[in-house]
C-alpha cells in the first residue's frame, strides 16, 4: 500500500493524470541529449539484425514493483508517494491504479506488462469473492489494453503473501493449501488467457523448506510435479497457447527453494516429464543469489534450448537478498543480449523489469528515470552485442579453441567411433598430447572492452 496521500481526493476525476510531469511519449533524442526524460539509445523503430529494437527487446513493466511497491523494508515503513493511490483495499482504488499503470506504460512506450493476480485486485472474504474482485479489475485491464495497445507478456499467481501459504503452496504440508493454490492458478490461467497473455510464470514463492527436521523433500517435490502437470492439462483444456515458464530462485523467502537454479529446474522438469511444456524465466538477481552469474544461467538455458524469458534486474553483491535493482550495467546487458541474439529472439518471452526503485526514490517521476535507464542500458547492450556478432568475435574464438574436435581423433570421438581401447592405441603410438594453446582470457577481455563504448 502506498503512503496515504494527503491530496488523495484530487485523484478522482477521470481526466486527472497520474504522471502530469510527462506529457506524451518519452522521446528518443540520441546519446548527446541532456534531457533526463528522453531515451539516449532506445529507438524503438531502429532496425538491428533485421528487426526493430522494439521487437528485439520486448520490454515489460512489472506491476507488482512499480504499482504495488511501497518502499517498505524489514526496518521501515512505506515511503512511496503515489498520488493516484488512496492506500485502501477498495475495488475503486484497484481500478484507478490500473488506469495509472496504463498511463505509465503508454507514456514510457513499452509494449508489455506482467502481473500477479493479487497485485491487481484485492482479496475478498472468500475465494469466490476474491475471484469476483479479480474479474471486475480485469475488465478495466482489458479496456486499457485495447485503448493503448499494451499487451500482457505473462500472468502469474501470488502463492506466497497470504498466511495460508506459510508452509508453501503446492509443496505445503497442508493438502488444502495445495487445493487452494490449484484453484487460484486455474483462475489466473483463465484471466491470463482472457487478456491475451503470451505466457504464464511459475515462480516457486514459498516452494522450499526452512528446516529438514520437519520436511519430506521427496513428497513435496512430487506434489510440485503433480501441480505443474495439472496446470499443463488445464492449459490445454482451455486452449491457452501461451508459453509456461519456471523462474529459478535459490532462496528467499525460504532457506532453499526447490527451483534453485537453471540446472536444478531442468533436472526437475526432466524427472517429472515436463521438459517439453516449460521454458525458463531467468532473473539476474536470482542468478547472483544462487552464486552464479546471469551469463552462467543463460548458457545453461541456451545449451538445453530452455531460454524463455528474462526478468531484467540486477542485485547488489554486498547485500544477501533480492534487491531487484534496475539494470544499468552495460556488461550485463551486453551478455544478456548476446544470449538473446544467439537464441534468435526472445518472443514470446520478453525483458520484464522485475525491478523496484529504491525506497529513497519515492517520487512518481523516479519510476520514469528507472525504466528509461534500464531500457537504454538494454538498447546499448543490444547494439554492442550486434557489433560483436557482426565481427563474429566469439564465434571465431570458440571455433579456434575447439578446432581439434573438427578432425582426426576429435572427430572420431564426437562421432562415436572411438572407445577406450582405440584411444589407448592412439595415445600409445603418439606418446603425448599435441601442445595446448593459450586460453587468451586477458586478450579476449580487452577485445570486449573495445566494443563497450
Ligand atoms: C521474486 C520473483 C517474482 C516473480 C514473479 O523474487 O522474482 O517477482 O518474477 O512471481
Ligand atoms: Ni522475477
Ligand atoms: Ni526476484
Short mmCIF file of C-alpha atoms and ligand atoms in Angstrom, two decimals:
data_model
loop_
_atom_site.label_atom_id
_atom_site.label_comp_id
_atom_site.label_asym_id
_atom_site.label_seq_id
_atom_site.Cartn_x
_atom_site.Cartn_y
_atom_site.Cartn_z
CA UNK A 1 0.00 0.00 0.00
CA UNK A 2 1.28 3.46 -0.77
CA UNK A 3 1.62 6.15 1.84
CA UNK A 4 -1.84 7.66 2.33
CA UNK A 5 -1.78 10.67 0.14
CA UNK A 6 -2.84 13.97 1.64
CA UNK A 7 -4.02 15.08 -1.80
CA UNK A 8 -5.80 11.79 -2.47
CA UNK A 9 -9.17 13.44 -3.06
CA UNK A 10 -7.78 15.25 -6.07
CA UNK A 11 -7.33 11.91 -7.82
CA UNK A 12 -10.93 11.36 -8.65
CA UNK A 13 -11.71 12.85 -12.00
CA UNK A 14 -11.22 10.58 -14.98
CA UNK A 15 -9.31 13.43 -16.59
CA UNK A 16 -6.64 13.66 -13.93
CA UNK A 17 -3.25 12.34 -14.92
CA UNK A 18 -1.14 10.19 -12.66
CA UNK A 19 2.06 11.44 -14.26
CA UNK A 20 1.46 15.07 -15.29
CA UNK A 21 5.23 15.73 -15.40
CA UNK A 22 5.41 13.61 -18.55
CA UNK A 23 3.29 14.78 -21.43
CA UNK A 24 3.08 12.38 -24.35
CA UNK A 25 5.50 9.57 -25.04
CA UNK A 26 9.09 9.64 -23.82
CA UNK A 27 11.06 10.57 -26.97
CA UNK A 28 14.27 9.15 -28.40
CA UNK A 29 16.77 12.01 -28.57
CA UNK A 30 20.09 10.19 -29.08
CA UNK A 31 23.23 9.81 -26.94
CA UNK A 32 24.04 13.53 -26.75
CA UNK A 33 20.80 14.69 -25.16
CA UNK A 34 20.75 16.12 -21.65
CA UNK A 35 17.02 15.53 -21.24
CA UNK A 36 16.53 13.09 -18.34
CA UNK A 37 13.12 12.14 -19.71
CA UNK A 38 14.36 11.04 -23.13
CA UNK A 39 15.98 7.88 -24.45
CA UNK A 40 19.62 8.05 -25.47
CA UNK A 41 19.77 4.58 -27.04
CA UNK A 42 16.33 3.01 -27.12
CA UNK A 43 14.99 3.96 -30.51
CA UNK A 44 12.04 1.62 -30.90
CA UNK A 45 11.92 1.66 -34.70
CA UNK A 46 15.66 1.36 -35.31
CA UNK A 47 16.47 -1.87 -37.11
CA UNK A 48 19.29 -4.11 -35.88
CA UNK A 49 19.99 -7.54 -37.40
CA UNK A 50 16.83 -7.18 -39.46
CA UNK A 51 14.46 -6.44 -36.57
CA UNK A 52 13.35 -3.32 -34.72
CA UNK A 53 14.63 -2.62 -31.24
CA UNK A 54 11.04 -2.86 -30.04
CA UNK A 55 10.83 -6.46 -31.25
CA UNK A 56 14.27 -7.45 -30.02
CA UNK A 57 13.80 -6.10 -26.53
CA UNK A 58 10.11 -6.71 -25.85
CA UNK A 59 10.16 -4.58 -22.69
CA UNK A 60 7.65 -5.22 -19.97
CA UNK A 61 6.82 -3.37 -16.74
CA UNK A 62 6.28 -5.41 -13.57
CA UNK A 63 3.00 -4.32 -12.00
CA UNK A 64 3.94 -5.55 -8.52
CA UNK A 65 7.05 -3.42 -8.07
CA UNK A 66 6.01 -0.37 -10.00
CA UNK A 67 2.38 -0.12 -8.90
CA UNK A 68 2.29 -2.06 -5.62
CA UNK A 69 5.79 -1.42 -4.28
CA UNK A 70 5.60 0.64 -1.12
CA UNK A 71 9.24 1.06 -0.21
CA UNK A 72 8.66 -0.89 2.98
CA UNK A 73 11.67 -2.89 4.18
CA UNK A 74 12.32 -5.06 7.26
CA UNK A 75 13.28 -1.94 9.22
CA UNK A 76 10.96 0.72 7.95
CA UNK A 77 7.56 1.71 6.70
CA UNK A 78 6.26 2.70 3.30
CA UNK A 79 7.85 5.71 1.65
CA UNK A 80 6.40 5.82 -1.86
CA UNK A 81 4.29 8.79 -2.90
CA UNK A 82 1.61 7.55 -5.28
CA UNK A 83 -0.96 10.32 -5.63
CA UNK A 84 -3.40 8.15 -7.60
CA UNK A 85 -3.49 5.52 -4.83
CA UNK A 86 -5.63 6.20 -1.74
CA UNK A 87 -3.89 3.39 0.13
CA UNK A 88 -7.13 1.44 0.57
CA UNK A 89 -8.03 -2.09 -0.49
CA UNK A 90 -11.12 -0.96 -2.34
CA UNK A 91 -12.04 -2.11 -5.82
CA UNK A 92 -12.28 1.51 -6.93
CA UNK A 93 -8.71 2.13 -5.86
CA UNK A 94 -7.59 -1.03 -7.68
CA UNK A 95 -9.25 0.18 -10.87
CA UNK A 96 -7.71 3.66 -10.56
CA UNK A 97 -4.34 2.03 -10.14
CA UNK A 98 -4.82 0.11 -13.39
CA UNK A 99 -5.55 3.37 -15.18
CA UNK A 100 -2.46 4.99 -13.70
CA UNK A 101 -0.41 1.96 -14.70
CA UNK A 102 -1.54 2.06 -18.32
CA UNK A 103 -0.88 5.79 -18.48
CA UNK A 104 2.66 4.94 -17.36
CA UNK A 105 3.09 2.08 -19.87
CA UNK A 106 1.83 4.27 -22.66
CA UNK A 107 3.98 7.29 -21.84
CA UNK A 108 7.05 5.09 -21.41
CA UNK A 109 6.31 3.33 -24.70
CA UNK A 110 6.65 -0.27 -23.50
CA UNK A 111 4.76 -2.93 -25.43
CA UNK A 112 4.13 -5.24 -22.43
CA UNK A 113 3.42 -5.57 -18.73
CA UNK A 114 3.23 -8.50 -16.30
CA UNK A 115 1.26 -9.03 -13.09
CA UNK A 116 0.29 -11.40 -10.27
CA UNK A 117 -3.42 -11.89 -9.63
CA UNK A 118 -3.20 -10.28 -6.19
CA UNK A 119 -1.27 -7.25 -7.44
CA UNK A 120 -4.23 -6.01 -9.38
CA UNK A 121 -7.27 -6.88 -7.27
CA UNK A 122 -7.92 -7.17 -3.53
CA UNK A 123 -8.65 -10.45 -1.73
CA UNK A 124 -12.26 -10.83 -0.60
CA UNK A 125 -13.77 -12.72 2.32
CA UNK A 126 -13.88 -15.97 0.34
CA UNK A 127 -12.27 -17.39 -2.78
CA UNK A 128 -15.50 -16.70 -4.69
CA UNK A 129 -15.47 -13.03 -3.70
CA UNK A 130 -11.76 -12.77 -4.50
CA UNK A 131 -12.44 -14.18 -7.96
CA UNK A 132 -15.23 -11.65 -8.48
CA UNK A 133 -12.90 -8.81 -7.49
CA UNK A 134 -10.33 -10.07 -9.95
CA UNK A 135 -12.89 -10.29 -12.75
CA UNK A 136 -14.00 -6.71 -12.10
CA UNK A 137 -10.48 -5.31 -12.32
CA UNK A 138 -9.57 -7.50 -15.28
CA UNK A 139 -12.35 -5.80 -17.24
CA UNK A 140 -10.59 -2.46 -16.73
CA UNK A 141 -7.28 -4.03 -17.72
CA UNK A 142 -8.84 -5.38 -20.88
CA UNK A 143 -10.28 -1.96 -21.72
CA UNK A 144 -6.95 -0.29 -21.08
CA UNK A 145 -5.11 -2.89 -23.17
CA UNK A 146 -7.46 -2.17 -26.04
CA UNK A 147 -7.19 1.60 -25.59
CA UNK A 148 -3.37 1.64 -25.51
CA UNK A 149 -2.31 -1.46 -27.46
CA UNK A 150 -0.13 -2.51 -24.50
CA UNK A 151 -0.18 -6.30 -24.15
CA UNK A 152 0.28 -8.83 -21.40
CA UNK A 153 3.69 -10.56 -21.50
CA UNK A 154 2.76 -13.00 -18.77
CA UNK A 155 0.45 -13.50 -15.86
CA UNK A 156 1.11 -15.31 -12.62
CA UNK A 157 -0.47 -16.05 -9.26
CA UNK A 158 0.73 -14.81 -5.89
CA UNK A 159 1.04 -18.03 -3.88
CA UNK A 160 3.32 -16.61 -1.21
CA UNK A 161 1.93 -13.50 0.54
CA UNK A 162 -1.17 -14.78 2.28
CA UNK A 163 -0.66 -16.60 5.62
CA UNK A 164 -2.46 -19.65 4.21
CA UNK A 165 0.72 -20.27 2.20
CA UNK A 166 3.06 -20.09 5.18
CA UNK A 167 4.28 -23.66 4.50
CA UNK A 168 4.26 -23.22 0.74
CA UNK A 169 1.54 -23.70 -1.86
CA UNK A 170 1.81 -26.89 -3.92
CA UNK A 171 4.58 -28.11 -1.59
CA UNK A 172 2.69 -27.30 1.60
CA UNK A 173 2.28 -29.98 4.26
CA UNK A 174 -1.39 -28.90 4.31
CA UNK A 175 -3.24 -30.55 1.40
CA UNK A 176 -5.85 -27.78 1.47
CA UNK A 177 -3.18 -25.23 0.64
CA UNK A 178 -2.38 -27.29 -2.49
CA UNK A 179 -6.07 -27.31 -3.42
CA UNK A 180 -6.42 -23.56 -2.84
CA UNK A 181 -3.31 -22.89 -4.93
CA UNK A 182 -4.72 -25.07 -7.72
CA UNK A 183 -7.98 -23.12 -7.71
CA UNK A 184 -6.06 -19.86 -7.71
CA UNK A 185 -3.77 -20.86 -10.60
CA UNK A 186 -6.76 -22.17 -12.54
CA UNK A 187 -8.35 -18.73 -12.27
CA UNK A 188 -5.09 -16.93 -13.03
CA UNK A 189 -4.68 -19.04 -16.18
CA UNK A 190 -8.19 -18.19 -17.30
CA UNK A 191 -7.60 -14.50 -16.73
CA UNK A 192 -4.22 -14.57 -18.48
CA UNK A 193 -5.84 -16.33 -21.43
CA UNK A 194 -8.70 -13.80 -21.48
CA UNK A 195 -6.23 -10.91 -21.55
CA UNK A 196 -4.31 -12.49 -24.45
CA UNK A 197 -1.22 -13.12 -22.30
CA UNK A 198 1.75 -14.51 -24.19
CA UNK A 199 2.91 -16.62 -21.27
CA UNK A 200 2.47 -17.66 -17.68
CA UNK A 201 5.17 -17.77 -14.99
CA UNK A 202 5.53 -20.20 -12.13
CA UNK A 203 7.87 -18.73 -9.59
CA UNK A 204 8.17 -21.01 -6.57
CA UNK A 205 7.20 -18.39 -4.00
CA UNK A 206 7.47 -20.43 -0.83
CA UNK A 207 8.06 -23.80 -2.53
CA UNK A 208 11.06 -24.90 -0.49
CA UNK A 209 11.93 -25.51 3.13
CA UNK A 210 13.39 -23.76 6.14
CA UNK A 211 14.42 -26.91 8.03
CA UNK A 212 14.89 -30.56 7.12
CA UNK A 213 13.70 -31.64 10.55
CA UNK A 214 10.04 -31.27 9.56
CA UNK A 215 10.25 -31.63 5.76
CA UNK A 216 9.63 -34.57 3.43
CA UNK A 217 11.57 -33.25 0.46
CA UNK A 218 10.70 -36.08 -1.91
CA UNK A 219 6.99 -35.88 -1.19
CA UNK A 220 6.96 -32.10 -1.61
CA UNK A 221 8.74 -32.33 -4.96
CA UNK A 222 6.30 -35.00 -6.12
CA UNK A 223 3.48 -32.61 -5.22
CA UNK A 224 5.09 -29.77 -7.15
CA UNK A 225 5.47 -32.07 -10.16
CA UNK A 226 1.82 -33.13 -9.94
CA UNK A 227 0.72 -29.49 -9.60
CA UNK A 228 2.58 -28.44 -12.73
CA UNK A 229 1.18 -31.43 -14.62
CA UNK A 230 -2.36 -30.33 -13.67
CA UNK A 231 -1.56 -26.81 -14.88
CA UNK A 232 -0.36 -28.17 -18.24
CA UNK A 233 -3.52 -30.27 -18.56
CA UNK A 234 -5.76 -27.31 -17.75
CA UNK A 235 -3.90 -25.03 -20.13
CA UNK A 236 -4.63 -27.48 -22.94
CA UNK A 237 -8.21 -27.85 -21.85
CA UNK A 238 -8.95 -24.12 -22.13
CA UNK A 239 -6.91 -23.73 -25.31
CA UNK A 240 -4.38 -21.35 -23.81
CA UNK A 241 -1.35 -21.45 -26.09
CA UNK A 242 0.91 -19.12 -24.08
CA UNK A 243 4.34 -20.35 -23.02
CA UNK A 244 4.77 -21.73 -19.48
CA UNK A 245 7.88 -20.65 -17.60
CA UNK A 246 9.61 -21.69 -14.41
CA UNK A 247 11.55 -18.91 -12.72
CA UNK A 248 14.57 -20.24 -10.82
CA UNK A 249 15.49 -18.73 -7.47
CA UNK A 250 17.62 -20.44 -4.82
CA UNK A 251 16.41 -18.90 -1.58
CA UNK A 252 14.28 -16.14 -0.13
CA UNK A 253 11.78 -16.38 1.39
CA UNK A 254 12.71 -19.97 2.22
CA UNK A 255 16.22 -21.14 3.06
CA UNK A 256 16.14 -23.34 0.00
CA UNK A 257 13.75 -23.07 -2.93
CA UNK A 258 13.31 -26.23 -4.99
CA UNK A 259 13.64 -24.36 -8.30
CA UNK A 260 17.05 -23.17 -7.17
CA UNK A 261 18.79 -22.50 -10.48
CA UNK A 262 18.51 -23.25 -14.18
CA UNK A 263 20.20 -26.64 -13.91
CA UNK A 264 18.04 -27.73 -10.95
CA UNK A 265 14.89 -26.67 -12.80
CA UNK A 266 15.87 -28.61 -15.90
CA UNK A 267 16.58 -31.75 -13.86
CA UNK A 268 13.24 -31.34 -12.06
CA UNK A 269 11.30 -30.85 -15.30
CA UNK A 270 13.00 -33.82 -16.89
CA UNK A 271 12.33 -36.07 -13.92
CA UNK A 272 8.63 -35.22 -13.93
CA UNK A 273 8.28 -35.43 -17.71
CA UNK A 274 7.55 -31.70 -18.09
CA UNK A 275 10.55 -30.57 -20.11
CA UNK A 276 8.54 -30.05 -23.29
CA UNK A 277 5.98 -27.83 -21.57
CA UNK A 278 8.18 -25.27 -19.83
CA UNK A 279 10.97 -22.83 -20.56
CA UNK A 280 12.93 -20.80 -18.03
CA UNK A 281 12.36 -17.21 -16.97
CA UNK A 282 15.81 -16.17 -15.79
CA UNK A 283 16.42 -13.27 -13.42
CA UNK A 284 19.82 -11.71 -12.81
CA UNK A 285 19.35 -11.17 -9.08
CA UNK A 286 18.28 -14.80 -8.65
CA UNK A 287 21.38 -15.98 -10.52
CA UNK A 288 23.51 -13.95 -8.10
CA UNK A 289 21.70 -15.39 -5.07
CA UNK A 290 22.46 -18.86 -6.47
CA UNK A 291 26.15 -17.97 -6.55
CA UNK A 292 26.12 -17.81 -10.34
CA UNK A 293 26.41 -15.07 -12.89
CA UNK A 294 23.49 -14.31 -15.19
CA UNK A 295 25.81 -15.36 -18.04
CA UNK A 296 26.08 -18.83 -16.47
CA UNK A 297 22.33 -19.22 -16.17
CA UNK A 298 21.86 -18.04 -19.75
CA UNK A 299 24.44 -20.54 -21.04
CA UNK A 300 22.79 -23.42 -19.19
CA UNK A 301 19.36 -22.47 -20.55
CA UNK A 302 20.69 -21.99 -24.09
CA UNK A 303 22.51 -25.32 -24.00
CA UNK A 304 19.22 -27.17 -23.43
CA UNK A 305 17.01 -24.93 -25.57
CA UNK A 306 15.21 -23.70 -22.47
CA UNK A 307 15.73 -19.93 -22.52
CA UNK A 308 12.25 -18.47 -22.43
CA UNK A 309 12.07 -15.03 -20.91
CA UNK A 310 14.10 -12.67 -18.74
CA UNK A 311 13.36 -10.77 -15.57
CA UNK A 312 15.58 -7.79 -16.20
CA UNK A 313 17.08 -6.54 -12.96
CA UNK A 314 20.32 -6.54 -11.04
CA UNK A 315 21.41 -7.29 -7.50
CA UNK A 316 23.84 -5.82 -5.02
CA UNK A 317 26.55 -8.31 -4.11
CA UNK A 318 27.13 -6.52 -0.80
CA UNK A 319 23.60 -7.42 0.26
CA UNK A 320 22.43 -11.01 0.55
CA UNK A 321 18.89 -10.55 -0.68
CA UNK A 322 16.86 -9.92 -3.81
CA UNK A 323 17.35 -6.16 -4.08
CA UNK A 324 15.72 -6.14 -7.53
CA UNK A 325 17.50 -3.07 -8.79
CA UNK A 326 17.11 -1.55 -12.20
CA UNK A 327 19.78 -2.85 -14.57
CA UNK A 328 22.27 -0.20 -15.68
CA UNK A 329 25.41 -2.30 -16.09
CA UNK A 330 26.36 -2.38 -19.77
CA UNK A 331 28.46 -5.56 -19.44
CA UNK A 332 25.44 -7.34 -18.01
CA UNK A 333 23.01 -6.11 -20.64
CA UNK A 334 25.52 -6.96 -23.38
CA UNK A 335 25.82 -10.54 -22.10
CA UNK A 336 22.07 -10.88 -21.94
CA UNK A 337 21.56 -9.51 -25.43
CA UNK A 338 24.30 -11.76 -26.82
CA UNK A 339 22.34 -14.72 -25.46
CA UNK A 340 19.06 -13.38 -26.82
CA UNK A 341 20.54 -12.84 -30.29
CA UNK A 342 22.10 -16.31 -30.27
CA UNK A 343 18.71 -17.74 -29.47
CA UNK A 344 17.25 -15.88 -32.44
CA UNK A 345 14.96 -13.64 -30.37
CA UNK A 346 13.06 -13.75 -27.11
CA UNK A 347 9.47 -13.97 -28.34
CA UNK A 348 7.09 -14.99 -26.88
CA UNK A 349 9.24 -14.01 -23.88
CA UNK A 350 10.49 -10.52 -23.17
CA UNK A 351 12.61 -8.34 -20.92
CA UNK A 352 10.44 -7.79 -17.90
CA UNK A 353 11.70 -5.16 -15.44
CA UNK A 354 11.26 -7.17 -12.28
CA UNK A 355 12.90 -4.24 -10.53
CA UNK A 356 11.95 -1.65 -7.99
CA UNK A 357 13.06 1.88 -7.32
CA UNK A 358 14.95 2.29 -4.04
CA UNK A 359 12.80 3.28 -1.07
CA UNK A 360 14.62 6.61 -1.09
CA UNK A 361 13.47 7.23 -4.70
CA UNK A 362 9.90 7.77 -3.63
CA UNK A 363 8.52 10.21 -6.20
CA UNK A 364 6.43 9.04 -9.17
CA UNK A 365 8.91 10.56 -11.62
CA UNK A 366 11.60 8.19 -10.29
CA UNK A 367 9.64 5.36 -11.94
CA UNK A 368 10.33 7.02 -15.30
CA UNK A 369 14.01 7.61 -14.62
CA UNK A 370 14.41 3.99 -13.53
CA UNK A 371 12.72 2.44 -16.56
CA UNK A 372 14.29 4.84 -19.05
CA UNK A 373 17.72 3.94 -17.65
CA UNK A 374 17.00 0.21 -17.83
CA UNK A 375 15.68 0.44 -21.38
CA UNK A 376 18.66 2.47 -22.52
CA UNK A 377 21.07 0.05 -20.87
CA UNK A 378 19.49 -2.84 -22.78
CA UNK A 379 19.39 -0.90 -26.04
CA UNK A 380 23.12 -0.25 -25.66
CA UNK A 381 23.69 -3.90 -24.81
CA UNK A 382 21.82 -4.85 -27.97
CA UNK A 383 23.90 -2.53 -30.17
CA UNK A 384 27.16 -3.74 -28.63
CA UNK A 385 26.18 -7.41 -28.89
CA UNK A 386 25.18 -6.93 -32.54
CA UNK A 387 28.55 -5.29 -33.30
CA UNK A 388 30.40 -8.24 -31.72
CA UNK A 389 28.33 -10.63 -33.77
CA UNK A 390 28.95 -8.66 -36.95
CA UNK A 391 32.68 -9.21 -36.38
CA UNK A 392 31.99 -12.85 -35.43
CA UNK A 393 34.06 -12.20 -32.32
CA UNK A 394 33.06 -15.07 -30.06
CA UNK A 395 32.26 -17.40 -32.94
CA UNK A 396 35.92 -17.22 -34.05
CA UNK A 397 37.33 -17.53 -30.55
CA UNK A 398 35.28 -20.63 -29.83
CA UNK A 399 35.76 -22.24 -33.25
CA UNK A 400 39.55 -21.89 -32.94
CA UNK A 401 39.56 -23.18 -29.38
CA UNK A 402 37.78 -26.41 -30.29
CA UNK A 403 39.46 -26.96 -33.67
CA UNK A 404 40.97 -30.28 -32.50
CA UNK A 405 37.46 -31.73 -32.41
CA UNK A 406 36.80 -30.96 -36.08
CA UNK A 407 39.20 -33.55 -37.48
CA UNK A 408 41.28 -36.61 -36.62
CA UNK A 409 40.81 -38.16 -33.23
CA UNK A 410 38.43 -35.42 -32.04
CA UNK A 411 36.04 -36.09 -34.87
CA UNK A 412 36.25 -39.84 -34.25
CA UNK A 413 35.30 -39.36 -30.58
CA UNK A 414 32.41 -37.00 -31.34
CA UNK A 415 31.02 -39.30 -34.00
CA UNK A 416 31.05 -42.28 -31.64
CA UNK A 417 33.80 -44.15 -33.48
CA UNK A 418 36.19 -44.34 -30.54
CA UNK A 419 36.39 -46.41 -27.37
CA UNK A 420 38.87 -46.73 -24.53
CA UNK A 421 40.89 -49.34 -26.40
CA UNK A 422 41.22 -47.36 -29.63
CA UNK A 423 42.08 -44.25 -27.66
CA UNK A 424 44.76 -46.13 -25.76
CA UNK A 425 46.24 -47.40 -29.03
CA UNK A 426 46.23 -43.84 -30.43
CA UNK A 427 47.95 -42.36 -27.40
CA UNK A 428 50.49 -45.16 -27.02
CA UNK A 429 51.53 -44.55 -30.62
CA UNK A 430 51.61 -40.77 -30.24
CA UNK A 431 53.30 -40.72 -26.82
CA UNK A 432 51.77 -37.47 -25.56
CA UNK A 433 49.16 -34.89 -26.47
CA UNK A 434 49.52 -32.09 -29.00
CA UNK A 435 50.61 -28.86 -27.27
CA UNK A 436 47.84 -26.84 -25.60
CA UNK A 437 47.09 -23.36 -26.89
CA UNK A 438 46.69 -20.28 -24.67
CA UNK A 439 43.17 -19.52 -23.42
CA UNK A 440 43.90 -15.80 -24.02
CA UNK A 441 41.34 -14.67 -21.46
CA UNK A 442 43.01 -11.30 -20.88
CA UNK A 443 43.26 -10.55 -24.58
CA UNK A 444 39.59 -11.51 -25.08
CA UNK A 445 38.57 -9.24 -22.22
CA UNK A 446 40.49 -6.40 -23.85
CA UNK A 447 38.65 -7.05 -27.11
CA UNK A 448 35.34 -6.96 -25.28
CA UNK A 449 36.24 -3.57 -23.81
CA UNK A 450 36.94 -2.30 -27.33
CA UNK A 451 33.23 -2.77 -28.08
CA UNK A 452 31.83 -1.30 -24.88
CA UNK A 453 31.86 2.39 -25.51
C1 LIG B 1 10.52 -12.89 -6.82
C2 LIG B 1 10.25 -13.16 -8.22
C3 LIG B 1 8.84 -12.75 -8.65
C4 LIG B 1 8.49 -13.42 -9.93
C5 LIG B 1 7.05 -13.48 -10.23
O1 LIG B 1 11.66 -12.86 -6.39
O2 LIG B 1 11.21 -12.56 -9.00
O3 LIG B 1 8.77 -11.37 -8.75
O4 LIG B 1 9.15 -12.83 -11.01
O5 LIG B 1 6.34 -14.16 -9.26
NI1 LIG B 2 11.18 -12.36 -11.09
NI1 LIG B 3 13.15 -11.75 -7.83
#
